[in-house]
Amino acid sequence: MNKFIELKNVKKTYKIGEQKFNALDGIDLSIDQGEFVVILGPSGAGKSTLLNLLGGMDKATSGSIIIGENDLVKFNDKQLTKFRANDVGFIFQFYNIMPTLTVDENVNLIKDVTNTTKDSKDVLKSVGLLKHASKFPQELSGGEQQRVSIARAIMKNPKVLLCDEPTGALDSKTGVEVLKLLRKQSDEDTTVIIVTHNALIADIADRVIKIKNGKVESNIINKHPKNIDEVKW
């Protein structure tokens, strides 16, 4: 695999009154293209801050964040907006889909922000939602709504898919279905990064990164990731 993401001495400092707080305190790590990565750590460890920096939703205080050939720390706001629009897909615990739009309309919304989109019918078919294309979100189960958000994210053909607790609001069976869809994306050479509290997901990952107190506690390649169906959820 080729190194695709590299962080060097990344710090993110917030000022609260007269006090400074390092949400990330010198992060060093690398991730290969097409890897299925799980980031673990307790609440407040810096996981979501790290995800926000990787997605260009926030800027590091110092250090470098290389994704492909780009250093996000050097990007201005316009460049970050373009990066988010074209190169990154986002999936969250809560689905963030528009209740007044159909499944197909929700997925096609992404065409308003990027020109790199796939065919929506192909995308909906890949996540098992083609027959639900004309339905509204309230007519879908929680798992189906999450699949809508996945379809919208992969519609733009992103280089990186960032997922913040994507199975957190789902039962275990539905969560497994969602993980299979995400695993499929990494098999197609998209770099998938999942932030989660669920340590079981680490068993299926290519790489497991543990964050503690704003630092990388470990960054381990899983040489024998389990098949999703092998894990006792």
Short mmCIF file of C-alpha atoms in Angstrom, two decimals:
data_model
loop_
_atom_site.label_atom_id
_atom_site.label_comp_id
_atom_site.label_asym_id
_atom_site.label_seq_id
_atom_site.Cartn_x
_atom_site.Cartn_y
_atom_site.Cartn_z
CA MET A 1 0.00 0.00 0.00
CA ASN A 2 1.04 3.62 -0.50
CA LYS A 3 1.25 6.11 2.35
CA PHE A 4 -1.66 8.49 1.87
CA ILE A 5 -2.09 10.37 5.15
CA GLU A 6 0.78 11.60 7.31
CA LEU A 7 0.58 13.76 10.41
CA LYS A 8 3.71 15.28 11.92
CA ASN A 9 3.71 16.90 15.38
CA VAL A 10 0.12 18.08 15.01
CA LYS A 11 -1.18 20.25 17.83
CA LYS A 12 -4.61 21.76 18.33
CA THR A 13 -4.77 24.30 21.12
CA TYR A 14 -7.90 25.95 22.47
CA LYS A 15 -7.91 28.96 24.76
CA ILE A 16 -10.46 28.91 27.57
CA GLY A 17 -10.26 32.21 29.43
CA GLU A 18 -6.62 32.63 30.37
CA GLN A 19 -5.94 28.90 30.12
CA LYS A 20 -4.69 27.00 27.09
CA PHE A 21 -5.83 23.44 26.45
CA ASN A 22 -4.14 21.07 24.01
CA ALA A 23 -6.86 18.87 22.52
CA LEU A 24 -4.12 17.30 20.39
CA ASP A 25 -0.59 17.45 21.75
CA GLY A 26 1.95 16.43 19.13
CA ILE A 27 0.26 13.78 16.98
CA ASP A 28 2.45 11.69 14.68
CA LEU A 29 0.89 8.98 12.53
CA SER A 30 0.61 7.65 9.01
CA ILE A 31 -2.16 5.81 7.16
CA ASP A 32 -1.97 3.99 3.83
CA GLN A 33 -4.34 4.47 0.91
CA GLY A 34 -7.33 2.12 1.02
CA GLU A 35 -6.87 1.15 4.67
CA PHE A 36 -9.81 0.47 6.97
CA VAL A 37 -8.76 2.35 10.11
CA VAL A 38 -10.31 2.42 13.58
CA ILE A 39 -9.44 5.17 16.07
CA LEU A 40 -10.15 4.28 19.70
CA GLY A 41 -9.90 6.27 22.92
CA PRO A 42 -11.88 7.48 25.93
CA SER A 43 -14.15 10.52 25.81
CA GLY A 44 -12.10 13.70 25.65
CA ALA A 45 -9.03 11.92 24.27
CA GLY A 46 -9.02 14.00 21.07
CA LYS A 47 -10.58 11.54 18.61
CA SER A 48 -13.25 13.87 17.22
CA THR A 49 -10.77 16.77 17.10
CA LEU A 50 -8.47 14.57 15.01
CA LEU A 51 -11.33 13.63 12.69
CA ASN A 52 -12.26 17.30 12.25
CA LEU A 53 -8.68 18.17 11.28
CA LEU A 54 -8.47 15.28 8.80
CA GLY A 55 -11.73 16.43 7.22
CA GLY A 56 -10.68 20.05 6.92
CA MET A 57 -13.49 21.14 9.24
CA ASP A 58 -10.95 22.73 11.59
CA LYS A 59 -7.31 23.81 11.31
CA ALA A 60 -4.39 22.58 13.40
CA THR A 61 -2.54 25.10 15.54
CA SER A 62 0.79 23.72 14.31
CA GLY A 63 2.39 20.73 12.59
CA SER A 64 1.54 19.27 9.19
CA ILE A 65 -1.36 17.16 7.90
CA ILE A 66 -0.47 15.66 4.54
CA ILE A 67 -3.32 14.00 2.62
CA GLY A 68 -2.23 12.94 -0.82
CA GLU A 69 -0.08 15.84 -1.98
CA ASN A 70 -1.82 18.49 0.14
CA ASP A 71 -0.83 19.96 3.51
CA LEU A 72 -4.13 20.99 5.09
CA VAL A 73 -2.39 23.16 7.69
CA LYS A 74 -1.24 25.48 4.87
CA PHE A 75 -4.68 25.67 3.25
CA ASN A 76 -6.79 28.82 3.46
CA ASP A 77 -10.54 28.65 4.05
CA LYS A 78 -11.36 28.53 0.32
CA GLN A 79 -8.95 25.64 -0.25
CA LEU A 80 -10.34 23.74 2.75
CA THR A 81 -13.88 24.18 1.43
CA LYS A 82 -12.83 22.75 -1.94
CA PHE A 83 -11.05 19.86 -0.21
CA ARG A 84 -14.15 19.00 1.86
CA ALA A 85 -16.38 19.22 -1.20
CA ASN A 86 -14.32 17.02 -3.51
CA ASP A 87 -12.14 14.69 -1.47
CA VAL A 88 -13.90 13.80 1.79
CA GLY A 89 -17.09 11.96 2.68
CA PHE A 90 -18.56 12.34 6.17
CA ILE A 91 -20.74 9.85 8.08
CA PHE A 92 -21.98 10.62 11.58
CA GLN A 93 -23.81 8.78 14.35
CA PHE A 94 -26.95 10.80 13.60
CA TYR A 95 -27.81 10.69 9.97
CA ASN A 96 -28.15 14.40 9.09
CA ILE A 97 -30.48 13.75 6.18
CA MET A 98 -33.23 16.12 5.07
CA PRO A 99 -36.66 14.88 6.26
CA THR A 100 -38.56 16.72 3.52
CA LEU A 101 -36.54 15.14 0.68
CA THR A 102 -36.77 11.63 -0.74
CA VAL A 103 -33.90 9.17 -0.52
CA ASP A 104 -32.87 9.95 -4.10
CA GLU A 105 -33.07 13.70 -3.51
CA ASN A 106 -30.99 13.44 -0.32
CA VAL A 107 -28.27 11.54 -2.16
CA ASN A 108 -28.29 13.90 -5.14
CA LEU A 109 -27.88 16.94 -2.88
CA ILE A 110 -24.15 16.35 -3.08
CA LYS A 111 -24.22 17.48 -6.73
CA ASP A 112 -24.64 21.03 -5.44
CA VAL A 113 -21.13 21.01 -3.95
CA THR A 114 -18.98 18.86 -6.25
CA ASN A 115 -18.64 17.75 -9.87
CA THR A 116 -17.05 14.38 -9.09
CA THR A 117 -20.27 12.50 -8.42
CA LYS A 118 -21.15 8.93 -9.30
CA ASP A 119 -24.49 7.82 -10.78
CA SER A 120 -27.08 7.96 -7.98
CA LYS A 121 -28.86 4.78 -9.11
CA ASP A 122 -25.60 2.84 -8.96
CA VAL A 123 -24.86 4.23 -5.50
CA LEU A 124 -28.33 3.46 -4.14
CA LYS A 125 -28.10 -0.06 -5.56
CA SER A 126 -24.72 -0.59 -3.88
CA VAL A 127 -26.21 0.20 -0.44
CA GLY A 128 -29.44 -1.73 -1.05
CA LEU A 129 -31.72 1.30 -1.27
CA LEU A 130 -32.67 1.51 -4.95
CA LYS A 131 -36.20 0.23 -4.27
CA HIS A 132 -36.58 2.92 -1.57
CA ALA A 133 -35.42 5.81 -3.77
CA SER A 134 -38.77 7.62 -3.72
CA LYS A 135 -39.40 7.18 0.02
CA PHE A 136 -38.98 9.85 2.68
CA PRO A 137 -36.69 9.33 5.71
CA GLN A 138 -39.61 8.82 8.12
CA GLU A 139 -40.61 5.78 6.06
CA LEU A 140 -37.22 4.12 6.66
CA SER A 141 -35.68 2.24 9.57
CA GLY A 142 -32.68 3.67 11.42
CA GLY A 143 -30.34 1.38 9.53
CA GLU A 144 -31.82 2.43 6.20
CA GLN A 145 -31.45 6.11 7.13
CA GLN A 146 -27.79 5.51 7.95
CA ARG A 147 -27.39 3.84 4.56
CA VAL A 148 -28.79 7.01 2.98
CA SER A 149 -26.05 9.01 4.70
CA ILE A 150 -23.44 6.48 3.48
CA ALA A 151 -24.82 6.71 -0.07
CA ARG A 152 -24.63 10.49 0.06
CA ALA A 153 -21.03 10.32 1.31
CA ILE A 154 -19.82 7.88 -1.35
CA MET A 155 -21.80 9.65 -4.09
CA LYS A 156 -18.95 12.15 -4.47
CA ASN A 157 -16.40 9.34 -4.92
CA PRO A 158 -14.27 10.57 -1.98
CA LYS A 159 -10.63 9.73 -1.40
CA VAL A 160 -11.26 9.62 2.36
CA LEU A 161 -14.38 8.51 4.23
CA LEU A 162 -14.52 9.84 7.80
CA CYS A 163 -16.98 8.17 10.17
CA ASP A 164 -17.82 9.37 13.69
CA GLU A 165 -19.55 6.56 15.63
CA PRO A 166 -21.41 5.40 12.47
CA THR A 167 -23.03 2.44 14.27
CA GLY A 168 -23.58 4.18 17.61
CA ALA A 169 -27.35 4.62 17.16
CA LEU A 170 -27.95 1.18 15.62
CA ASP A 171 -28.62 -2.32 16.94
CA SER A 172 -25.81 -4.83 16.46
CA LYS A 173 -27.34 -6.57 13.43
CA THR A 174 -27.91 -3.31 11.57
CA GLY A 175 -24.50 -2.06 12.67
CA VAL A 176 -22.88 -5.09 11.05
CA GLU A 177 -24.65 -4.28 7.75
CA VAL A 178 -23.33 -0.72 7.90
CA LEU A 179 -19.78 -1.91 8.66
CA LYS A 180 -19.90 -4.23 5.66
CA LEU A 181 -20.76 -1.28 3.44
CA LEU A 182 -17.86 0.72 4.87
CA ARG A 183 -15.48 -2.21 4.49
CA LYS A 184 -16.55 -2.49 0.86
CA GLN A 185 -15.48 1.12 0.30
CA SER A 186 -11.96 0.45 1.59
CA ASP A 187 -11.78 -2.63 -0.64
CA GLU A 188 -12.42 -0.21 -3.52
CA ASP A 189 -9.38 1.88 -2.46
CA THR A 190 -11.14 4.55 -0.40
CA THR A 191 -9.36 5.25 2.89
CA VAL A 192 -11.97 4.68 5.62
CA ILE A 193 -11.38 6.09 9.11
CA ILE A 194 -13.80 5.29 11.93
CA VAL A 195 -13.81 6.98 15.32
CA THR A 196 -15.61 4.79 17.86
CA HIS A 197 -15.90 3.66 21.47
CA ASN A 198 -16.70 0.12 20.27
CA ALA A 199 -13.45 -1.83 20.64
CA LEU A 200 -14.93 -4.81 18.78
CA ILE A 201 -14.73 -2.88 15.52
CA ALA A 202 -10.94 -2.89 15.93
CA ASP A 203 -10.96 -6.64 15.22
CA ILE A 204 -11.95 -6.02 11.59
CA ALA A 205 -9.63 -3.06 10.98
CA ASP A 206 -6.42 -2.98 8.95
CA ARG A 207 -4.98 -0.44 11.38
CA VAL A 208 -5.93 0.44 14.96
CA ILE A 209 -4.91 3.81 16.41
CA LYS A 210 -5.41 4.50 20.11
CA ILE A 211 -5.57 8.12 21.28
CA LYS A 212 -5.14 9.17 24.91
CA ASN A 213 -4.76 12.67 26.36
CA GLY A 214 -4.29 14.17 22.91
CA LYS A 215 -1.44 11.84 21.96
CA VAL A 216 -1.11 8.65 19.94
CA GLU A 217 -0.80 5.85 22.47
CA SER A 218 -0.38 3.19 19.77
CA ASN A 219 -0.65 2.80 15.98
CA ILE A 220 -0.81 -0.89 15.14
CA ILE A 221 -1.26 -2.69 11.85
CA ASN A 222 -3.64 -5.63 12.21
CA LYS A 223 -2.01 -8.32 10.07
CA HIS A 224 -4.99 -10.65 10.34
CA PRO A 225 -8.21 -8.63 10.47
CA LYS A 226 -11.29 -10.71 11.14
CA ASN A 227 -14.16 -11.06 8.73
CA ILE A 228 -17.07 -9.00 10.03
CA ASP A 229 -19.23 -12.13 10.41
CA GLU A 230 -16.56 -13.72 12.62
CA VAL A 231 -16.91 -11.10 15.35
CA LYS A 232 -19.34 -11.82 18.19
CA TRP A 233 -21.23 -8.55 18.33
#
